[in-house]
PDB file of C-alpha atoms in Angstrom:
ATOM      1  CA  ARG A1476     393.531  34.908 -81.817  1.00 50.00           C
ATOM      2  CA  LEU A1477     392.234  37.432 -84.162  1.00 56.00           C
ATOM      3  CA  PRO A1478     388.549  37.380 -84.969  1.00 57.00           C
ATOM      4  CA  THR A1479     389.024  37.288 -88.472  1.00 65.00           C
ATOM      5  CA  SER A1480     391.780  34.671 -88.529  1.00 74.00           C
ATOM      6  CA  PHE A1481     389.213  31.900 -89.890  1.00 79.00           C
ATOM      7  CA  PHE A1482     389.571  33.339 -93.156  1.00 80.00           C
ATOM      8  CA  SER A1483     392.609  31.991 -94.060  1.00 82.00           C
ATOM      9  CA  SER A1484     392.041  28.530 -92.363  1.00 82.00           C
ATOM     10  CA  ILE A1485     388.998  28.408 -94.681  1.00 85.00           C
ATOM     11  CA  ILE A1486     391.470  28.288 -97.575  1.00 84.00           C
ATOM     12  CA  ARG A1487     394.248  26.336 -95.823  1.00 83.00           C
ATOM     13  CA  GLU A1488     392.153  23.757 -93.878  1.00 84.00           C
ATOM     14  CA  SER A1489     389.660  23.040 -96.536  1.00 82.00           C
ATOM     15  CA  LEU A1490     392.210  22.366 -99.526  1.00 80.00           C
ATOM     16  CA  SER A1491     394.034  19.857 -97.024  1.00 79.00           C
ATOM     17  CA  GLY A1492     390.665  18.132 -96.297  1.00 81.00           C
ATOM     18  CA  TYR A1493     390.036  19.333 -92.964  1.00 83.00           C
ATOM     19  CA  GLU A1494     387.025  20.746 -91.290  1.00 83.00           C
ATOM     20  CA  THR A1495     387.146  24.388 -90.155  1.00 82.00           C
ATOM     21  CA  ILE A1496     384.575  26.313 -88.336  1.00 79.00           C
ATOM     22  CA  CYS A1497     383.107  29.342 -89.694  1.00 81.00           C
ATOM     23  CA  PRO A1498     382.106  31.591 -86.557  1.00 80.00           C
ATOM     24  CA  VAL A1499     380.202  34.269 -88.873  1.00 81.00           C
ATOM     25  CA  PRO A1500     377.517  33.991 -91.680  1.00 83.00           C
ATOM     26  CA  PRO A1501     378.504  33.104 -95.167  1.00 84.00           C
ATOM     27  CA  SER A1502     377.093  36.571 -95.977  1.00 85.00           C
ATOM     28  CA  TYR A1503     380.140  38.047 -94.110  1.00 84.00           C
ATOM     29  CA  CYS A1504     382.377  40.343 -95.742  1.00 86.00           C
ATOM     30  CA  HIS A1505     386.216  40.933 -95.184  1.00 85.00           C
ATOM     31  CA  ILE A1506     388.752  42.286 -97.044  1.00 88.00           C
ATOM     32  CA  VAL A1507     391.811  39.610 -97.613  1.00 90.00           C
ATOM     33  CA  ALA A1508     395.389  39.739 -99.682  1.00 92.00           C
ATOM     34  CA  SER A1509     397.714  37.073-100.458  1.00 91.00           C
ATOM     35  CA  PRO A1510     401.117  36.770 -98.644  1.00 88.00           C
ATOM     36  CA  GLU A1511     402.788  37.927-102.153  1.00 91.00           C
ATOM     37  CA  ALA A1512     400.397  41.079-102.234  1.00 94.00           C
ATOM     38  CA  VAL A1513     401.202  41.882 -98.675  1.00 93.00           C
ATOM     39  CA  ALA A1514     404.771  41.186 -98.880  1.00 93.00           C
ATOM     40  CA  GLY A1515     405.239  43.083-102.387  1.00 94.00           C
ATOM     41  CA  ASN A1516     403.297  45.836-100.641  1.00 94.00           C
ATOM     42  CA  LEU A1517     405.427  46.113 -97.509  1.00 93.00           C
ATOM     43  CA  LEU A1518     408.508  46.460 -99.610  1.00 95.00           C
ATOM     44  CA  HIS A1519     407.194  49.093-101.871  1.00 94.00           C
ATOM     45  CA  ALA A1520     406.298  50.869 -98.244  1.00 92.00           C
ATOM     46  CA  ALA A1521     409.788  50.600 -97.537  1.00 92.00           C
ATOM     47  CA  ASN A1522     411.067  51.974-100.830  1.00 93.00           C
ATOM     48  CA  LEU A1523     408.726  55.087-100.617  1.00 91.00           C
ATOM     49  CA  SER A1524     410.004  58.759 -99.540  1.00 89.00           C
ATOM     50  CA  SER A1525     408.725  60.573 -96.848  1.00 85.00           C
ATOM     51  CA  ARG A1526     408.194  63.319 -99.357  1.00 88.00           C
ATOM     52  CA  GLN A1527     405.687  60.775-101.344  1.00 87.00           C
ATOM     53  CA  ILE A1528     404.126  59.583 -98.335  1.00 84.00           C
ATOM     54  CA  ALA A1529     403.671  63.423 -96.893  1.00 81.00           C
ATOM     55  CA  ASN A1530     401.295  63.577 -93.943  1.00 79.00           C
ATOM     56  CA  ALA A1531     399.729  60.209 -94.409  1.00 76.00           C
ATOM     57  CA  ARG A1532     401.075  58.111 -92.136  1.00 76.00           C
ATOM     58  CA  ILE A1533     398.313  55.492 -92.107  1.00 83.00           C
ATOM     59  CA  VAL A1534     397.640  53.869 -95.345  1.00 87.00           C
ATOM     60  CA  ASN A1535     395.038  51.327 -96.133  1.00 87.00           C
ATOM     61  CA  MET A1536     396.611  48.387 -98.179  1.00 90.00           C
ATOM     62  CA  PRO A1537     394.261  47.342-101.014  1.00 92.00           C
ATOM     63  CA  GLY A1538     392.843  44.071-100.868  1.00 92.00           C
ATOM     64  CA  VAL A1539     389.881  42.188-102.103  1.00 92.00           C
ATOM     65  CA  ALA A1540     386.407  42.541-100.579  1.00 90.00           C
ATOM     66  CA  VAL A1541     385.049  38.566-100.265  1.00 90.00           C
ATOM     67  CA  THR A1542     382.252  36.965 -98.441  1.00 89.00           C
ATOM     68  CA  VAL A1543     383.046  33.549 -96.821  1.00 87.00           C
ATOM     69  CA  TYR A1544     380.798  32.368 -99.342  1.00 89.00           C
ATOM     70  CA  GLU A1545     382.706  33.802-102.233  1.00 92.00           C
ATOM     71  CA  ILE A1546     385.972  32.125-100.724  1.00 89.00           C
ATOM     72  CA  ILE A1547     384.327  28.606-100.786  1.00 87.00           C
ATOM     73  CA  GLU A1548     382.803  29.294-104.258  1.00 89.00           C
ATOM     74  CA  ALA A1549     386.663  30.382-105.233  1.00 90.00           C
ATOM     75  CA  ILE A1550     388.039  27.013-103.772  1.00 88.00           C
ATOM     76  CA  SER A1551     385.478  24.877-105.634  1.00 87.00           C
ATOM     77  CA  ASN A1552     386.155  26.912-109.094  1.00 87.00           C
ATOM     78  CA  VAL A1553     389.871  26.512-109.037  1.00 85.00           C
ATOM     79  CA  THR A1554     390.159  22.925-107.439  1.00 83.00           C
ATOM     80  CA  GLU A1555     386.865  21.463-108.797  1.00 78.00           C
ATOM     81  CA  LYS A1556     386.221  20.286-104.850  1.00 76.00           C
ATOM     82  CA  ASN A1557     383.137  20.813-102.880  1.00 77.00           C
ATOM     83  CA  VAL A1558     384.358  22.261 -99.695  1.00 76.00           C
ATOM     84  CA  VAL A1559     381.141  23.537 -98.602  1.00 73.00           C
ATOM     85  CA  LYS A1560     380.640  20.545 -96.123  1.00 71.00           C
ATOM     86  CA  LEU A1561     384.394  21.094 -94.644  1.00 71.00           C
ATOM     87  CA  VAL A1562     383.153  24.808 -93.463  1.00 75.00           C
ATOM     88  CA  PRO A1563     380.299  24.420 -91.200  1.00 70.00           C
ATOM     89  CA  GLN A1564     378.839  27.545 -89.765  1.00 66.00           C
ATOM     90  CA  GLY A1565     379.837  28.117 -85.923  1.00 58.00           C
ATOM     91  CA  SER A1566     377.501  27.914 -82.908  1.00 51.00           C
ATOM     92  CA  ASN A1567     375.049  30.421 -81.984  1.00 48.00           C
ATOM     93  CA  ASP A1568     377.623  31.794 -79.307  1.00 51.00           C
ATOM     94  CA  ASN A1569     380.112  32.352 -81.899  1.00 51.00           C
ATOM     95  CA  LYS A1570     377.568  33.871 -84.404  1.00 51.00           C
ATOM     96  CA  ARG A1571     376.395  36.098 -81.536  1.00 48.00           C
ATOM     97  CA  ARG A1572     380.087  37.139 -80.628  1.00 49.00           C
ATOM     98  CA  SER A1573     380.676  37.927 -84.351  1.00 50.00           C
ATOM     99  CA  LEU A1574     377.975  40.375 -84.405  1.00 50.00           C
ATOM    100  CA  HIS A1575     379.774  43.068 -82.811  1.00 48.00           C
ATOM    101  CA  MET A1576     382.074  43.010 -86.229  1.00 53.00           C
ATOM    102  CA  SER A1577     379.122  43.003 -88.218  1.00 52.00           C
ATOM    103  CA  ASN A1578     380.869  43.616 -91.576  1.00 48.00           C
ATOM    104  CA  ILE A1579     383.353  46.328 -90.108  1.00 52.00           C
ATOM    105  CA  PHE A1580     385.729  45.601 -93.003  1.00 53.00           C
ATOM    106  CA  LYS A1581     383.335  45.581 -95.656  1.00 54.00           C
ATOM    107  CA  THR A1582     384.811  48.780 -97.024  1.00 62.00           C
ATOM    108  CA  ASN A1583     388.350  50.068 -97.158  1.00 71.00           C
ATOM    109  CA  ASP A1584     389.189  53.469 -98.618  1.00 83.00           C
ATOM    110  CA  GLU A1585     392.363  52.287-100.827  1.00 88.00           C
ATOM    111  CA  SER A1586     392.532  55.198-102.919  1.00 89.00           C
ATOM    112  CA  LEU A1587     395.642  56.866-101.220  1.00 90.00           C
ATOM    113  CA  ALA A1588     397.410  53.108-101.234  1.00 92.00           C
ATOM    114  CA  LEU A1589     396.535  52.837-105.054  1.00 93.00           C
ATOM    115  CA  SER A1590     397.723  56.659-105.943  1.00 92.00           C
ATOM    116  CA  LEU A1591     401.212  55.797-104.129  1.00 93.00           C
ATOM    117  CA  GLY A1592     401.636  52.452-106.497  1.00 94.00           C
ATOM    118  CA  PHE A1593     400.426  49.873-103.642  1.00 95.00           C
ATOM    119  CA  TYR A1594     398.574  46.946-105.643  1.00 94.00           C
ATOM    120  CA  PRO A1595     395.981  44.705-104.772  1.00 93.00           C
ATOM    121  CA  ASP A1596     395.403  41.012-105.789  1.00 95.00           C
ATOM    122  CA  GLU A1597     393.238  40.244-108.934  1.00 95.00           C
ATOM    123  CA  SER A1598     390.498  38.412-107.270  1.00 95.00           C
ATOM    124  CA  ILE A1599     389.726  35.771-104.503  1.00 94.00           C
ATOM    125  CA  ASP A1600     390.097  33.267-107.339  1.00 94.00           C
ATOM    126  CA  THR A1601     393.799  34.479-108.075  1.00 93.00           C
ATOM    127  CA  ILE A1602     394.648  34.048-104.208  1.00 93.00           C
ATOM    128  CA  VAL A1603     393.152  30.485-103.793  1.00 91.00           C
ATOM    129  CA  ARG A1604     395.156  29.495-107.372  1.00 90.00           C
ATOM    130  CA  SER A1605     398.270  30.749-106.002  1.00 88.00           C
ATOM    131  CA  TYR A1606     397.916  28.987-102.753  1.00 87.00           C
ATOM    132  CA  THR A1607     396.850  26.151-104.452  1.00 86.00           C
ATOM    133  CA  ASP A1608     400.021  26.025-106.646  1.00 84.00           C
ATOM    134  CA  ASP A1609     402.201  26.753-104.034  1.00 79.00           C
ATOM    135  CA  TYR A1610     400.697  24.121-101.548  1.00 73.00           C
ATOM    136  CA  LEU A1611     400.717  21.568-104.371  1.00 66.00           C
ATOM    137  CA  ARG A1612     404.527  22.371-105.248  1.00 69.00           C
ATOM    138  CA  HIS A1613     405.428  22.109-101.620  1.00 67.00           C
ATOM    139  CA  SER A1614     403.498  18.841-101.007  1.00 67.00           C
ATOM    140  CA  LYS A1615     405.048  17.132-104.100  1.00 66.00           C
ATOM    141  CA  ARG A1616     408.106  18.377-102.680  1.00 65.00           C
ATOM    142  CA  CYS A1617     407.999  16.963 -99.236  1.00 66.00           C
ATOM    143  CA  GLN A1618     406.497  13.618-100.987  1.00 64.00           C
ATOM    144  CA  ARG A1619     409.837  13.425-103.166  1.00 64.00           C
ATOM    145  CA  ARG A1620     411.737  14.236-100.542  1.00 65.00           C
ATOM    146  CA  GLN A1621     410.266  11.330 -98.113  1.00 65.00           C
ATOM    147  CA  LEU A1622     410.551   8.905-100.847  1.00 66.00           C
ATOM    148  CA  LEU A1623     414.289   9.607-101.528  1.00 66.00           C
ATOM    149  CA  ARG A1624     414.901   9.186 -97.747  1.00 66.00           C
ATOM    150  CA  LEU A1625     412.953   5.820 -97.942  1.00 65.00           C
ATOM    151  CA  GLN A1626     415.059   4.367-100.874  1.00 66.00           C
ATOM    152  CA  PHE A1627     418.391   6.060 -99.350  1.00 66.00           C
ATOM    153  CA  SER A1628     417.592   4.019 -96.264  1.00 65.00           C
ATOM    154  CA  GLY A1629     416.768   0.857 -98.490  1.00 63.00           C
ATOM    155  CA  ILE A1630     413.190   0.628 -97.768  1.00 59.00           C
ATOM    156  CA  THR A1631     411.272   0.437-100.974  1.00 53.00           C
ATOM    157  CA  ALA A1632     408.003   2.349-101.136  1.00 50.00           C
TER     158      ALA A1632
END
């Protein structure tokens, strides 16, 4: 499991009402991107010509630099849920282990990517809002399907 995979679980788990352990301090910064931005940028990369890329075979995709605290704040802003209690800080062992990562992803030279037409998300709030909209839409769709199955089988809810 990637040492930074907990970033997405902070959004996913806390919106579902589950606790997720955060192995780094709230000030830990990382570059994040929504699935939509990643997919869009991958499609954009596939359509670039070798002439456009020239000698640059490594391109840092643009993203949003965000701290753990800012993610929690964005979830609270977008959903009006206080999720701080669902994201307790991890054990001292986890914190010690994370020190070697000490903000290695804090900066990202995205100038080449931007010049090639790649795009970042607007903010962590837009990433959370997009996930929330998709999650709620999917959740409601699943609830409707379950109700239809129950009604079809003769069981009333």
